[in-house]
Short mmCIF file of C-alpha atoms and ligand atoms in Angstrom, two decimals:
data_model
loop_
_atom_site.label_atom_id
_atom_site.label_comp_id
_atom_site.label_asym_id
_atom_site.label_seq_id
_atom_site.Cartn_x
_atom_site.Cartn_y
_atom_site.Cartn_z
CA UNK A 1 148.23 114.48 106.56
CA UNK A 2 147.17 112.67 103.39
CA UNK A 3 149.14 112.59 100.20
CA UNK A 4 146.14 113.68 98.09
CA UNK A 5 147.14 114.99 94.71
CA UNK A 6 147.32 118.77 95.12
CA UNK A 7 145.95 119.49 91.67
CA UNK A 8 142.66 117.72 92.42
CA UNK A 9 140.10 119.05 89.93
CA UNK A 10 137.38 119.11 92.59
CA UNK A 11 136.30 122.17 94.49
CA UNK A 12 136.63 122.04 98.26
CA UNK A 13 132.89 122.09 98.79
CA UNK A 14 131.32 119.81 96.22
CA UNK A 15 131.48 118.32 92.75
CA UNK A 16 128.12 117.48 91.20
CA UNK A 17 126.78 117.38 87.65
CA UNK A 18 124.63 120.52 87.76
CA UNK A 19 123.95 122.59 90.87
CA UNK A 20 120.86 124.07 89.15
CA UNK A 21 119.10 120.74 89.61
CA UNK A 22 118.92 121.46 93.37
CA UNK A 23 115.22 122.53 93.50
CA UNK A 24 114.15 119.29 91.77
CA UNK A 25 116.32 117.29 94.15
CA UNK A 26 114.81 119.10 97.14
CA UNK A 27 111.31 118.06 96.05
CA UNK A 28 112.45 114.45 95.87
CA UNK A 29 114.02 114.65 99.33
CA UNK A 30 110.82 116.21 100.76
CA UNK A 31 108.83 113.31 99.31
CA UNK A 32 111.22 110.76 100.86
CA UNK A 33 111.07 112.53 104.24
CA UNK A 34 107.30 112.16 104.29
CA UNK A 35 107.76 108.35 103.98
CA UNK A 36 110.58 107.92 106.51
CA UNK A 37 108.98 108.37 109.92
CA UNK A 38 111.61 106.49 111.95
CA UNK A 39 114.52 108.53 110.66
CA UNK A 40 112.53 111.75 111.06
CA UNK A 41 111.67 110.72 114.61
CA UNK A 42 115.39 110.26 115.34
CA UNK A 43 116.13 113.68 113.80
CA UNK A 44 113.50 115.28 116.02
CA UNK A 45 114.72 113.41 119.13
CA UNK A 46 118.40 114.32 118.75
CA UNK A 47 118.44 117.65 116.91
CA UNK A 48 118.82 119.68 120.12
CA UNK A 49 121.27 117.47 122.03
CA UNK A 50 123.41 117.04 118.86
CA UNK A 51 125.09 113.71 119.66
CA UNK A 52 127.25 114.05 116.54
CA UNK A 53 128.84 117.36 117.58
CA UNK A 54 132.52 117.06 116.61
CA UNK A 55 131.87 114.09 114.30
CA UNK A 56 133.28 114.23 110.77
CA UNK A 57 131.52 111.50 108.83
CA UNK A 58 132.73 110.29 105.44
CA UNK A 59 130.06 108.29 103.63
CA UNK A 60 130.17 106.21 100.47
CA UNK A 61 126.68 104.97 99.61
CA UNK A 62 124.25 105.33 96.72
CA UNK A 63 123.21 108.99 96.35
CA UNK A 64 119.43 108.73 96.42
CA UNK A 65 116.61 110.74 97.96
CA UNK A 66 116.59 108.29 100.90
CA UNK A 67 120.33 108.69 101.45
CA UNK A 68 119.77 112.45 101.48
CA UNK A 69 117.34 112.08 104.40
CA UNK A 70 120.00 110.14 106.32
CA UNK A 71 122.74 112.65 105.48
CA UNK A 72 120.61 115.61 106.54
CA UNK A 73 119.59 113.83 109.74
CA UNK A 74 123.26 113.31 110.63
CA UNK A 75 123.91 116.97 109.80
CA UNK A 76 120.94 118.17 111.87
CA UNK A 77 122.30 116.18 114.81
CA UNK A 78 125.67 117.93 114.71
CA UNK A 79 127.83 116.01 112.19
CA UNK A 80 129.94 117.44 109.41
CA UNK A 81 129.42 115.19 106.38
CA UNK A 82 131.60 114.32 103.39
CA UNK A 83 129.95 112.14 100.79
CA UNK A 84 130.64 110.14 97.66
CA UNK A 85 128.57 107.57 95.74
CA UNK A 86 129.26 103.85 95.96
CA UNK A 87 128.37 103.08 92.34
CA UNK A 88 129.11 105.11 89.19
CA UNK A 89 125.57 104.62 87.89
CA UNK A 90 123.40 105.07 90.98
CA UNK A 91 123.83 108.77 91.75
CA UNK A 92 120.73 110.90 91.37
CA UNK A 93 122.19 114.19 90.11
CA UNK A 94 119.27 116.30 91.35
CA UNK A 95 119.58 114.89 94.86
CA UNK A 96 123.36 115.42 94.79
CA UNK A 97 122.80 119.06 93.79
CA UNK A 98 120.29 119.61 96.61
CA UNK A 99 122.75 118.15 99.13
CA UNK A 100 125.56 120.35 97.82
CA UNK A 101 123.26 123.37 98.24
CA UNK A 102 122.55 122.27 101.81
CA UNK A 103 126.26 122.42 102.69
CA UNK A 104 127.15 118.76 102.33
CA UNK A 105 130.63 118.19 100.92
CA UNK A 106 129.47 115.87 98.16
CA UNK A 107 131.50 114.46 95.27
CA UNK A 108 129.36 112.33 92.97
CA UNK A 109 127.68 112.37 89.60
CA UNK A 110 125.85 109.87 87.48
CA UNK A 111 127.95 108.05 84.88
CA UNK A 112 131.34 108.91 86.35
CA UNK A 113 134.44 107.00 85.28
CA UNK A 114 136.08 104.45 87.56
CA UNK A 115 138.98 106.87 88.06
CA UNK A 116 136.65 109.69 89.12
CA UNK A 117 134.74 107.26 91.33
CA UNK A 118 137.89 106.59 93.37
CA UNK A 119 139.00 110.25 93.22
CA UNK A 120 135.69 111.20 94.84
CA UNK A 121 136.15 108.68 97.64
CA UNK A 122 139.71 109.91 98.19
CA UNK A 123 138.47 113.48 98.34
CA UNK A 124 136.16 112.62 101.26
CA UNK A 125 139.05 110.88 103.06
CA UNK A 126 141.20 114.00 102.65
CA UNK A 127 138.95 115.82 105.15
CA UNK A 128 140.17 113.53 107.94
CA UNK A 129 136.90 111.84 108.99
CA UNK A 130 136.49 110.23 112.41
CA UNK A 131 133.62 107.96 111.31
CA UNK A 132 133.01 106.16 108.01
CA UNK A 133 129.81 104.84 106.48
CA UNK A 134 130.02 102.34 103.61
CA UNK A 135 127.86 100.37 101.23
CA UNK A 136 130.17 97.79 99.68
CA UNK A 137 133.27 98.81 101.69
CA UNK A 138 135.02 100.81 98.94
CA UNK A 139 135.67 103.70 101.32
CA UNK A 140 137.05 101.45 104.04
CA UNK A 141 139.26 99.69 101.48
CA UNK A 142 140.52 103.04 100.21
CA UNK A 143 141.54 103.98 103.76
CA UNK A 144 143.11 100.58 104.40
CA UNK A 145 144.93 100.23 101.09
CA UNK A 146 145.98 103.77 100.32
CA UNK A 147 145.54 106.13 103.26
CA UNK A 148 146.36 104.07 106.32
CA UNK A 149 147.50 107.20 108.19
CA UNK A 150 143.88 108.41 108.07
CA UNK A 151 142.77 105.35 110.04
CA UNK A 152 144.37 106.60 113.26
CA UNK A 153 141.78 109.38 113.30
CA UNK A 154 138.83 107.05 112.64
CA UNK A 155 136.90 105.79 115.66
CA UNK A 156 134.89 103.28 113.64
CA UNK A 157 132.60 102.70 110.73
CA UNK A 158 129.44 101.03 109.51
CA UNK A 159 128.66 98.77 106.54
CA UNK A 160 125.29 98.64 104.81
CA UNK A 161 125.34 95.54 102.65
CA UNK A 162 125.94 91.76 102.62
CA UNK A 163 128.87 91.88 100.17
CA UNK A 164 130.69 94.51 102.23
CA UNK A 165 130.09 92.72 105.52
CA UNK A 166 131.46 89.43 104.15
CA UNK A 167 134.67 91.12 103.02
CA UNK A 168 135.11 93.04 106.27
CA UNK A 169 134.66 89.86 108.30
CA UNK A 170 137.39 88.25 106.17
CA UNK A 171 139.64 91.26 106.84
CA UNK A 172 138.93 91.14 110.58
CA UNK A 173 139.65 87.39 110.56
CA UNK A 174 143.09 88.10 109.08
CA UNK A 175 143.71 90.79 111.70
CA UNK A 176 143.81 93.45 108.97
CA UNK A 177 140.96 95.69 110.10
CA UNK A 178 142.24 99.03 111.43
CA UNK A 179 139.05 100.10 113.24
CA UNK A 180 135.76 98.56 114.46
CA UNK A 181 132.74 98.21 112.20
CA UNK A 182 129.02 97.83 112.82
CA UNK A 183 127.47 95.44 110.28
CA UNK A 184 124.21 97.32 109.76
CA UNK A 185 123.20 94.73 107.16
CA UNK A 186 122.93 92.09 109.87
CA UNK A 187 120.19 93.83 111.86
CA UNK A 188 116.83 92.12 111.46
CA UNK A 189 115.14 95.44 110.70
CA UNK A 190 117.57 95.83 107.77
CA UNK A 191 118.22 92.38 106.37
CA UNK A 192 114.71 90.98 106.78
CA UNK A 193 113.05 93.97 105.13
CA UNK A 194 115.41 95.98 102.89
CA UNK A 195 116.98 92.87 101.34
CA UNK A 196 113.66 91.08 100.80
CA UNK A 197 110.89 93.60 100.12
CA UNK A 198 113.18 96.44 99.05
CA UNK A 199 115.18 94.41 96.54
CA UNK A 200 112.05 92.57 95.41
CA UNK A 201 110.11 95.67 94.47
CA UNK A 202 112.95 97.88 93.24
CA UNK A 203 114.47 95.20 91.01
CA UNK A 204 111.17 94.60 89.27
CA UNK A 205 110.80 98.38 89.04
CA UNK A 206 114.21 98.61 87.32
CA UNK A 207 113.43 95.79 84.89
CA UNK A 208 110.10 97.36 83.97
CA UNK A 209 111.51 100.86 83.48
CA UNK A 210 114.31 99.51 81.27
CA UNK A 211 112.15 97.16 79.20
CA UNK A 212 108.44 97.88 79.64
CA UNK A 213 107.79 94.17 79.07
CA UNK A 214 105.02 91.97 80.41
CA UNK A 215 106.22 89.76 83.25
CA UNK A 216 103.14 87.53 83.41
CA UNK A 217 103.67 84.19 81.71
CA UNK A 218 107.43 84.66 81.33
CA UNK A 219 110.09 82.27 82.60
CA UNK A 220 111.85 84.42 85.18
CA UNK A 221 115.20 83.07 86.38
CA UNK A 222 116.57 84.25 89.72
CA UNK A 223 120.17 83.27 90.50
CA UNK A 224 120.63 83.09 94.27
CA UNK A 225 117.91 82.50 96.87
CA UNK A 226 119.30 84.54 99.73
CA UNK A 227 117.14 87.33 101.12
CA UNK A 228 117.50 89.44 97.97
CA UNK A 229 116.83 86.63 95.49
CA UNK A 230 113.92 85.45 97.56
CA UNK A 231 112.35 88.92 97.48
CA UNK A 232 112.79 89.19 93.72
CA UNK A 233 111.33 85.71 93.07
CA UNK A 234 108.37 86.50 95.35
CA UNK A 235 107.52 89.69 93.47
CA UNK A 236 108.08 88.17 90.02
CA UNK A 237 105.67 85.37 90.96
CA UNK A 238 103.20 87.99 92.14
CA UNK A 239 103.30 89.52 88.66
CA UNK A 240 102.49 86.15 87.12
CA UNK A 241 105.94 84.94 86.11
CA UNK A 242 106.92 81.27 86.03
CA UNK A 243 109.83 81.54 88.44
CA UNK A 244 113.00 79.47 88.30
CA UNK A 245 115.69 79.60 90.98
CA UNK A 246 119.33 78.56 90.62
CA UNK A 247 121.38 77.99 93.77
CA UNK A 248 124.61 76.47 95.07
CA UNK A 249 123.24 75.85 98.58
CA UNK A 250 120.93 72.81 98.85
CA UNK A 251 119.08 74.25 101.87
CA UNK A 252 118.29 77.48 100.06
CA UNK A 253 117.33 75.50 96.95
CA UNK A 254 115.01 73.34 99.00
CA UNK A 255 113.39 76.42 100.51
CA UNK A 256 112.87 77.77 97.00
CA UNK A 257 111.08 74.61 95.83
CA UNK A 258 108.76 74.64 98.86
CA UNK A 259 108.00 78.29 98.24
CA UNK A 260 106.75 77.37 94.80
CA UNK A 261 109.69 77.97 92.49
CA UNK A 262 111.24 75.59 90.01
CA UNK A 263 114.86 74.80 90.89
CA UNK A 264 117.52 73.95 88.31
CA UNK A 265 121.13 74.66 87.41
CA UNK A 266 122.08 77.69 85.34
CA UNK A 267 123.17 75.32 82.56
CA UNK A 268 119.53 74.18 82.37
CA UNK A 269 117.87 77.50 83.14
CA UNK A 270 119.81 79.45 80.51
CA UNK A 271 117.91 77.60 77.77
CA UNK A 272 114.48 78.26 79.29
CA UNK A 273 114.50 81.76 80.74
CA UNK A 274 112.99 84.90 79.24
CA UNK A 275 114.27 87.20 82.01
CA UNK A 276 117.38 86.55 84.14
CA UNK A 277 118.46 88.34 87.29
CA UNK A 278 121.49 87.58 89.46
CA UNK A 279 121.36 88.16 93.22
CA UNK A 280 124.28 86.11 94.45
CA UNK A 281 127.19 88.39 95.42
CA UNK A 282 129.38 86.01 93.40
CA UNK A 283 131.24 86.59 90.13
CA UNK A 284 130.73 84.75 86.83
CA UNK A 285 127.22 83.48 87.52
CA UNK A 286 126.23 83.89 83.87
CA UNK A 287 129.10 83.23 81.46
CA UNK A 288 129.81 82.59 77.80
CA UNK A 289 128.05 79.27 77.25
CA UNK A 290 124.99 80.47 79.18
CA UNK A 291 124.65 83.53 76.94
CA UNK A 292 125.18 81.38 73.86
CA UNK A 293 122.38 79.03 74.87
CA UNK A 294 119.80 81.69 75.72
CA UNK A 295 116.62 82.14 73.73
CA UNK A 296 116.46 84.97 71.22
CA UNK A 297 115.35 88.13 73.04
CA UNK A 298 116.36 87.09 76.55
CA UNK A 299 116.66 89.95 79.07
CA UNK A 300 119.56 89.75 81.54
CA UNK A 301 120.33 91.87 84.58
CA UNK A 302 121.94 91.90 88.02
CA UNK A 303 120.82 93.19 91.39
CA UNK A 304 123.91 92.18 93.41
CA UNK A 305 126.25 94.87 94.71
CA UNK A 306 129.05 94.48 92.14
CA UNK A 307 128.78 94.19 88.38
CA UNK A 308 130.79 90.97 88.08
CA UNK A 309 127.87 88.51 88.31
CA UNK A 310 127.28 88.69 84.56
CA UNK A 311 130.44 88.14 82.57
CA UNK A 312 129.92 90.87 79.99
CA UNK A 313 133.40 90.41 78.58
CA UNK A 314 132.32 86.91 77.56
CA UNK A 315 129.15 88.32 76.05
CA UNK A 316 131.12 90.94 74.14
CA UNK A 317 133.43 88.28 72.75
CA UNK A 318 130.57 86.32 71.23
CA UNK A 319 128.67 89.39 69.94
CA UNK A 320 128.94 91.18 66.63
CA UNK A 321 127.33 94.44 67.80
CA UNK A 322 126.05 96.27 70.88
CA UNK A 323 123.40 98.98 70.58
CA UNK A 324 121.65 100.99 73.28
CA UNK A 325 118.02 100.58 72.27
CA UNK A 326 116.48 102.50 75.19
CA UNK A 327 117.70 103.87 78.52
CA UNK A 328 119.55 101.19 80.49
CA UNK A 329 118.92 98.55 77.85
CA UNK A 330 121.61 97.35 75.45
CA UNK A 331 121.01 94.90 72.65
CA UNK A 332 123.84 92.43 72.07
CA UNK A 333 123.63 90.78 68.64
CA UNK A 334 125.31 87.42 69.04
CA UNK A 335 127.37 85.89 66.27
CA UNK A 336 124.96 82.93 66.43
CA UNK A 337 122.17 85.28 65.29
CA UNK A 338 120.32 85.61 68.61
CA UNK A 339 119.78 88.81 70.61
CA UNK A 340 120.38 89.26 74.33
CA UNK A 341 119.34 92.44 76.17
CA UNK A 342 121.51 93.57 79.09
CA UNK A 343 120.08 96.09 81.54
CA UNK A 344 122.05 98.85 83.24
CA UNK A 345 125.38 97.46 82.00
CA UNK A 346 125.13 94.68 84.56
CA UNK A 347 125.16 97.13 87.48
CA UNK A 348 122.46 96.88 90.16
CA UNK A 349 119.34 97.21 88.05
CA UNK A 350 117.26 98.50 90.96
CA UNK A 351 119.48 101.53 91.56
CA UNK A 352 120.81 102.14 88.06
CA UNK A 353 117.52 101.75 86.15
CA UNK A 354 115.10 102.74 88.93
CA UNK A 355 115.40 104.67 92.21
CA UNK A 356 116.54 101.91 94.56
CA UNK A 357 114.40 100.61 97.37
CA UNK A 358 111.35 102.63 98.36
CA UNK A 359 111.73 105.20 101.14
CA UNK A 360 109.55 103.24 103.56
CA UNK A 361 112.02 100.36 103.71
CA UNK A 362 115.19 102.49 103.63
CA UNK A 363 113.68 104.24 106.65
CA UNK A 364 114.55 101.21 108.78
CA UNK A 365 117.94 100.54 107.17
CA UNK A 366 119.01 104.13 107.71
CA UNK A 367 117.61 104.31 111.24
CA UNK A 368 120.02 101.43 111.91
CA UNK A 369 122.82 103.40 110.27
CA UNK A 370 122.05 106.45 112.40
CA UNK A 371 121.97 104.49 115.67
CA UNK A 372 125.07 102.49 114.70
CA UNK A 373 127.07 105.64 113.99
CA UNK A 374 125.82 107.25 117.20
CA UNK A 375 126.85 104.24 119.24
CA UNK A 376 130.21 104.07 117.43
CA UNK A 377 130.89 107.77 118.09
CA UNK A 378 130.03 107.36 121.77
CA UNK A 379 131.61 103.97 122.52
CA UNK A 380 133.79 103.02 119.54
CA UNK A 381 137.07 103.75 121.32
CA UNK A 382 136.41 100.87 123.72
CA UNK A 383 135.66 98.38 120.90
CA UNK A 384 138.12 95.96 119.34
CA UNK A 385 139.02 96.10 115.65
CA UNK A 386 136.27 93.67 114.74
CA UNK A 387 132.93 93.51 112.96
CA UNK A 388 130.04 93.94 115.42
CA UNK A 389 126.29 93.58 115.06
CA UNK A 390 123.87 96.00 116.66
CA UNK A 391 122.06 94.86 119.82
CA UNK A 392 118.62 93.23 119.47
CA UNK A 393 117.12 96.16 121.43
CA UNK A 394 117.93 98.47 118.52
CA UNK A 395 115.82 96.27 116.24
CA UNK A 396 113.01 96.31 118.79
CA UNK A 397 113.16 100.09 119.09
CA UNK A 398 113.17 100.65 115.32
CA UNK A 399 110.39 98.12 114.68
CA UNK A 400 108.23 99.67 117.40
CA UNK A 401 108.55 103.21 116.05
CA UNK A 402 107.85 101.93 112.54
CA UNK A 403 104.80 99.95 113.61
CA UNK A 404 103.38 102.90 115.55
CA UNK A 405 103.89 105.17 112.53
CA UNK A 406 101.77 102.68 110.57
CA UNK A 407 99.06 102.77 113.22
CA UNK A 408 99.72 99.29 114.66
CA UNK A 409 100.53 98.11 118.15
CA UNK A 410 101.65 94.89 119.84
CA UNK A 411 100.53 92.97 122.92
CA UNK A 412 102.59 92.98 126.12
CA UNK A 413 103.34 89.86 128.19
CA UNK A 414 101.94 89.79 131.74
CA UNK A 415 104.42 89.03 134.60
CA UNK A 416 102.80 85.54 134.82
CA UNK A 417 103.48 84.93 131.14
CA UNK A 418 107.09 86.06 131.48
CA UNK A 419 107.56 83.62 134.38
CA UNK A 420 105.86 80.85 132.37
CA UNK A 421 108.31 81.24 129.47
CA UNK A 422 111.22 80.00 131.59
CA UNK A 423 109.34 77.71 134.01
CA UNK A 424 110.88 74.30 133.37
CA UNK A 425 108.61 72.63 135.95
CA UNK A 426 105.48 73.39 133.89
CA UNK A 427 104.10 70.54 131.74
CA UNK A 428 100.80 69.75 130.12
C1 ARJ B 1 120.23 104.11 99.26
C2 ARJ B 1 119.83 101.91 98.79
C3 ARJ B 1 118.57 102.24 98.24
C4 ARJ B 1 118.17 103.58 98.25
O1 ARJ B 1 120.35 99.02 101.46
C5 ARJ B 1 120.62 98.64 100.15
C6 ARJ B 1 121.81 97.74 100.09
O2 ARJ B 1 122.13 96.91 100.93
C7 ARJ B 1 122.56 98.09 98.88
C8 ARJ B 1 123.50 97.28 98.12
O3 ARJ B 1 124.40 98.09 97.42
C9 ARJ B 1 121.80 99.10 98.17
C10 ARJ B 1 121.04 99.79 99.25
N1 ARJ B 1 119.93 100.58 98.72
C11 ARJ B 1 118.84 100.09 98.10
N2 ARJ B 1 117.99 101.09 97.81
N3 ARJ B 1 120.65 102.85 99.29
N4 ARJ B 1 119.03 104.48 98.77
N5 ARJ B 1 116.97 103.97 97.78
#
């Protein structure tokens, strides 16, 4: 059906860095499972009825221990799964090996070239999936741009992240989308938790692993005060940083000032900051003249989905040397004599230099993924080729299971209270 190159170097079952890493990967997955009660509850609930029987799911998301719990939950509930990573630097090779051992058709390894990255995605498409799962929409774009014939077999897909959702909405607006999509990112139990607390903690984790520097007392510049930037600024402040936010949206900037951050333009902030992190989803946020004006020793990184937020070509042009001084930390010696340290080559610092968001928060994101795919498999044929959000009841269900797993409960309205809420004759 697909015009895949016949001489693909990949085996039909998997392509990972080292299959012998599987036992180590299995330990990591076991650890994640013990912290993901919602997903494990869904596995337990649906493992006998197997709602995914007959589903062939191609997925393109970061290969982490948390992703492994999602993949194995889909498998346990009847799906056949074909996986690739959505970033050349975020694959955990031990986890990938454990998944390969567990029968997942997985094609991903850490540090792969851009060419291999796309070859791996194409390999998963060659199996003729009927559902797709994306983080950043690279798999969907591959189907749409190169393998349109595969789309006729695809009932629908899901998208994990803000950047991907924005692009898919643009595609749907132009009438270019070939199958319906659930925007998992837009569920409250994803966006309000993963993007804020997940990105906040894991980005600081990545910065600390790559630098081992003290955050307290430093000028910490966060570009973008969306949910992700807000989470990062919150955690940096918690560690004692003097936080500075740059924004293009006056409402977001105003929110940042009232939440205790200094607000300024990047032209101003570049001269002040000790640590910079971009969380905008936009390209060219830090460019040549910003790098040139930074203080000696400034640390720069990105936590947005794509690596275009820092213009590293600009930085290269004004540098006389680049040296890797520790894992995920490159020293650029500028021709003006100053040094700038770039983490994880400008790729998402939280996934490339650390392990991504903690399992507890991915639990909710991936419970949304599971329920979105289930709903798509069951009802997708009746949907239009648009981007949909999940119903509010799904958020309620996920939040309730999560709360209960943490030992909390909520109050319930009485019938009188329910009537009161909509009683427009009631006054003081
Ligand atoms: C898998 C992760 C992890 C993790 O949900 C997050 C999001 O929206 C992404 C943008 O690319 C990354 C994704 N994410 C964060 N942490 N995916 N496993 N541990």
